[in-house]
Amino acid sequence: MSIETCIAHAIHKDLDIIEALPEVQDLPVEQLETYVERYVLQVQERLCTVIEAKGDTFLRAKDAAGLCAACLESGIGLPPRMMLRMCQTIVQLTTLDARFILDTPDGTTLYYVKMALV
């Protein structure tokens, strides 16, 4: 998987908006969607930038804690526990080779997956 895809999966799986942005509880409903969408895109862009610049060594070593530290040191403002979970997901997914095959008529997406088990 590409690093962008790994990051997107990690955000989807591990990002807790309420924990990361407690102020969303006070926003009017009309502003909530755009506020959260903008934040998620910003986190994704920052993670891509940091991991592309500093993450290769950590990804090759499967060092989620080191990757987490590099992201936090680079100013990604997520709670450390959440950032670590996301980095663990990213490290796990970088060892996964998945290719899109097709979308079935019932809406299910089919992938070819090759994994390295360690």
PDB file of C-alpha atoms in Angstrom:
ATOM      1  CA  MET A   1       0.000   0.000   0.000  1.00  0.00           C
ATOM      2  CA  SER A   2       1.119   3.531  -0.590  1.00  0.00           C
ATOM      3  CA  ILE A   3       1.955   5.632   2.453  1.00  0.00           C
ATOM      4  CA  GLU A   4      -0.998   7.912   1.666  1.00  0.00           C
ATOM      5  CA  THR A   5      -3.360   4.922   1.730  1.00  0.00           C
ATOM      6  CA  CYS A   6      -1.847   3.653   4.986  1.00  0.00           C
ATOM      7  CA  ILE A   7      -2.283   7.075   6.579  1.00  0.00           C
ATOM      8  CA  ALA A   8      -5.886   7.330   5.377  1.00  0.00           C
ATOM      9  CA  HIS A   9      -6.670   3.923   6.895  1.00  0.00           C
ATOM     10  CA  ALA A  10      -4.980   4.871  10.170  1.00  0.00           C
ATOM     11  CA  ILE A  11      -6.976   8.094  10.387  1.00  0.00           C
ATOM     12  CA  HIS A  12     -10.198   6.258   9.671  1.00  0.00           C
ATOM     13  CA  LYS A  13      -9.424   3.538  12.205  1.00  0.00           C
ATOM     14  CA  ASP A  14      -7.665   5.379  15.034  1.00  0.00           C
ATOM     15  CA  LEU A  15      -8.541   9.080  14.983  1.00  0.00           C
ATOM     16  CA  ASP A  16     -11.012   9.976  17.725  1.00  0.00           C
ATOM     17  CA  ILE A  17     -12.302  13.421  16.809  1.00  0.00           C
ATOM     18  CA  ILE A  18     -13.792  14.118  20.253  1.00  0.00           C
ATOM     19  CA  GLU A  19     -10.480  13.311  21.957  1.00  0.00           C
ATOM     20  CA  ALA A  20      -8.400  15.219  19.401  1.00  0.00           C
ATOM     21  CA  LEU A  21     -10.768  18.202  19.126  1.00  0.00           C
ATOM     22  CA  PRO A  22     -12.895  18.516  22.263  1.00  0.00           C
ATOM     23  CA  GLU A  23     -14.079  21.935  21.077  1.00  0.00           C
ATOM     24  CA  VAL A  24     -16.272  20.307  18.404  1.00  0.00           C
ATOM     25  CA  GLN A  25     -18.813  19.611  21.139  1.00  0.00           C
ATOM     26  CA  ASP A  26     -19.483  23.353  21.325  1.00  0.00           C
ATOM     27  CA  LEU A  27     -19.779  23.986  17.580  1.00  0.00           C
ATOM     28  CA  PRO A  28     -23.118  24.569  15.889  1.00  0.00           C
ATOM     29  CA  VAL A  29     -24.203  21.530  13.884  1.00  0.00           C
ATOM     30  CA  GLU A  30     -24.042  23.550  10.658  1.00  0.00           C
ATOM     31  CA  GLN A  31     -20.286  24.127  11.118  1.00  0.00           C
ATOM     32  CA  LEU A  32     -19.377  20.675  12.386  1.00  0.00           C
ATOM     33  CA  GLU A  33     -18.916  18.850   9.079  1.00  0.00           C
ATOM     34  CA  THR A  34     -16.641  21.421   7.446  1.00  0.00           C
ATOM     35  CA  TYR A  35     -14.634  21.929  10.652  1.00  0.00           C
ATOM     36  CA  VAL A  36     -13.982  18.195  11.084  1.00  0.00           C
ATOM     37  CA  GLU A  37     -13.332  17.638   7.381  1.00  0.00           C
ATOM     38  CA  ARG A  38     -10.788  20.465   7.291  1.00  0.00           C
ATOM     39  CA  TYR A  39      -9.070  19.099  10.411  1.00  0.00           C
ATOM     40  CA  VAL A  40      -8.860  15.536   9.064  1.00  0.00           C
ATOM     41  CA  LEU A  41      -7.421  16.727   5.748  1.00  0.00           C
ATOM     42  CA  GLN A  42      -4.886  18.869   7.603  1.00  0.00           C
ATOM     43  CA  VAL A  43      -3.809  15.914   9.784  1.00  0.00           C
ATOM     44  CA  GLN A  44      -3.507  13.690   6.720  1.00  0.00           C
ATOM     45  CA  GLU A  45      -1.390  16.233   4.840  1.00  0.00           C
ATOM     46  CA  ARG A  46       0.897  16.813   7.830  1.00  0.00           C
ATOM     47  CA  LEU A  47       1.332  13.085   8.431  1.00  0.00           C
ATOM     48  CA  CYS A  48       2.182  12.531   4.759  1.00  0.00           C
ATOM     49  CA  THR A  49       4.734  15.334   4.824  1.00  0.00           C
ATOM     50  CA  VAL A  50       6.404  14.184   8.044  1.00  0.00           C
ATOM     51  CA  ILE A  51       6.426  10.484   7.217  1.00  0.00           C
ATOM     52  CA  GLU A  52       7.757  11.063   3.706  1.00  0.00           C
ATOM     53  CA  ALA A  53      10.522  13.273   5.125  1.00  0.00           C
ATOM     54  CA  LYS A  54      11.459  11.433   8.312  1.00  0.00           C
ATOM     55  CA  GLY A  55       9.609   8.118   8.413  1.00  0.00           C
ATOM     56  CA  ASP A  56      11.474   5.778   6.088  1.00  0.00           C
ATOM     57  CA  THR A  57      13.920   4.546   8.735  1.00  0.00           C
ATOM     58  CA  PHE A  58      11.116   3.895  11.212  1.00  0.00           C
ATOM     59  CA  LEU A  59       8.930   2.149   8.637  1.00  0.00           C
ATOM     60  CA  ARG A  60      11.753  -0.135   7.523  1.00  0.00           C
ATOM     61  CA  ALA A  61      12.541  -0.989  11.162  1.00  0.00           C
ATOM     62  CA  LYS A  62       8.814  -1.387  11.948  1.00  0.00           C
ATOM     63  CA  ASP A  63       9.360   1.109  14.780  1.00  0.00           C
ATOM     64  CA  ALA A  64       5.925   2.595  15.490  1.00  0.00           C
ATOM     65  CA  ALA A  65       7.130   4.342  18.659  1.00  0.00           C
ATOM     66  CA  GLY A  66       9.980   6.053  16.799  1.00  0.00           C
ATOM     67  CA  LEU A  67       7.608   7.104  14.028  1.00  0.00           C
ATOM     68  CA  CYS A  68       5.209   8.442  16.652  1.00  0.00           C
ATOM     69  CA  ALA A  69       7.989  10.449  18.316  1.00  0.00           C
ATOM     70  CA  ALA A  70       9.065  11.897  14.955  1.00  0.00           C
ATOM     71  CA  CYS A  71       5.482  12.954  14.192  1.00  0.00           C
ATOM     72  CA  LEU A  72       4.977  14.543  17.601  1.00  0.00           C
ATOM     73  CA  GLU A  73       8.344  16.342  17.406  1.00  0.00           C
ATOM     74  CA  SER A  74       7.322  17.703  14.001  1.00  0.00           C
ATOM     75  CA  GLY A  75       4.322  19.403  15.533  1.00  0.00           C
ATOM     76  CA  ILE A  76       1.458  17.044  14.773  1.00  0.00           C
ATOM     77  CA  GLY A  77      -0.825  17.943  17.643  1.00  0.00           C
ATOM     78  CA  LEU A  78      -2.555  14.673  18.432  1.00  0.00           C
ATOM     79  CA  PRO A  79      -2.646  13.053  21.869  1.00  0.00           C
ATOM     80  CA  PRO A  80       0.424  10.782  22.132  1.00  0.00           C
ATOM     81  CA  ARG A  81      -1.587   7.593  22.764  1.00  0.00           C
ATOM     82  CA  MET A  82      -3.725   8.233  19.682  1.00  0.00           C
ATOM     83  CA  MET A  83      -0.667   9.120  17.589  1.00  0.00           C
ATOM     84  CA  LEU A  84       1.001   5.863  18.669  1.00  0.00           C
ATOM     85  CA  ARG A  85      -2.067   3.820  17.660  1.00  0.00           C
ATOM     86  CA  MET A  86      -2.087   5.532  14.275  1.00  0.00           C
ATOM     87  CA  CYS A  87       1.632   4.884  13.790  1.00  0.00           C
ATOM     88  CA  GLN A  88       1.166   1.235  14.731  1.00  0.00           C
ATOM     89  CA  THR A  89      -1.552   0.939  12.091  1.00  0.00           C
ATOM     90  CA  ILE A  90       0.619   2.688   9.494  1.00  0.00           C
ATOM     91  CA  VAL A  91       3.585   0.397  10.221  1.00  0.00           C
ATOM     92  CA  GLN A  92       1.358  -2.698  10.005  1.00  0.00           C
ATOM     93  CA  LEU A  93      -0.200  -1.589   6.736  1.00  0.00           C
ATOM     94  CA  THR A  94       3.110  -0.775   5.039  1.00  0.00           C
ATOM     95  CA  THR A  95       3.913  -4.506   5.111  1.00  0.00           C
ATOM     96  CA  LEU A  96       0.620  -5.267   3.404  1.00  0.00           C
ATOM     97  CA  ASP A  97       0.370  -5.438  -0.367  1.00  0.00           C
ATOM     98  CA  ALA A  98      -3.244  -4.884  -1.410  1.00  0.00           C
ATOM     99  CA  ARG A  99      -4.555  -4.277  -4.907  1.00  0.00           C
ATOM    100  CA  PHE A 100      -8.045  -3.242  -5.885  1.00  0.00           C
ATOM    101  CA  ILE A 101      -9.755  -5.918  -7.968  1.00  0.00           C
ATOM    102  CA  LEU A 102     -13.367  -4.782  -8.423  1.00  0.00           C
ATOM    103  CA  ASP A 103     -16.565  -3.521  -6.840  1.00  0.00           C
ATOM    104  CA  THR A 104     -19.275  -6.186  -6.821  1.00  0.00           C
ATOM    105  CA  PRO A 105     -22.860  -5.389  -7.828  1.00  0.00           C
ATOM    106  CA  ASP A 106     -23.911  -5.440  -4.150  1.00  0.00           C
ATOM    107  CA  GLY A 107     -21.349  -2.725  -3.299  1.00  0.00           C
ATOM    108  CA  THR A 108     -18.623  -4.898  -1.790  1.00  0.00           C
ATOM    109  CA  THR A 109     -15.059  -4.023  -2.736  1.00  0.00           C
ATOM    110  CA  LEU A 110     -12.703  -6.884  -3.550  1.00  0.00           C
ATOM    111  CA  TYR A 111      -8.934  -6.633  -2.989  1.00  0.00           C
ATOM    112  CA  TYR A 112      -6.041  -8.972  -3.643  1.00  0.00           C
ATOM    113  CA  VAL A 113      -4.005  -9.007  -0.438  1.00  0.00           C
ATOM    114  CA  LYS A 114      -0.491 -10.294   0.122  1.00  0.00           C
ATOM    115  CA  MET A 115       0.867 -10.151   3.664  1.00  0.00           C
ATOM    116  CA  ALA A 116       4.218 -10.803   5.223  1.00  0.00           C
ATOM    117  CA  LEU A 117       3.765 -12.510   8.581  1.00  0.00           C
ATOM    118  CA  VAL A 118       6.608 -12.052  10.984  1.00  0.00           C
TER     119      VAL A 118
END
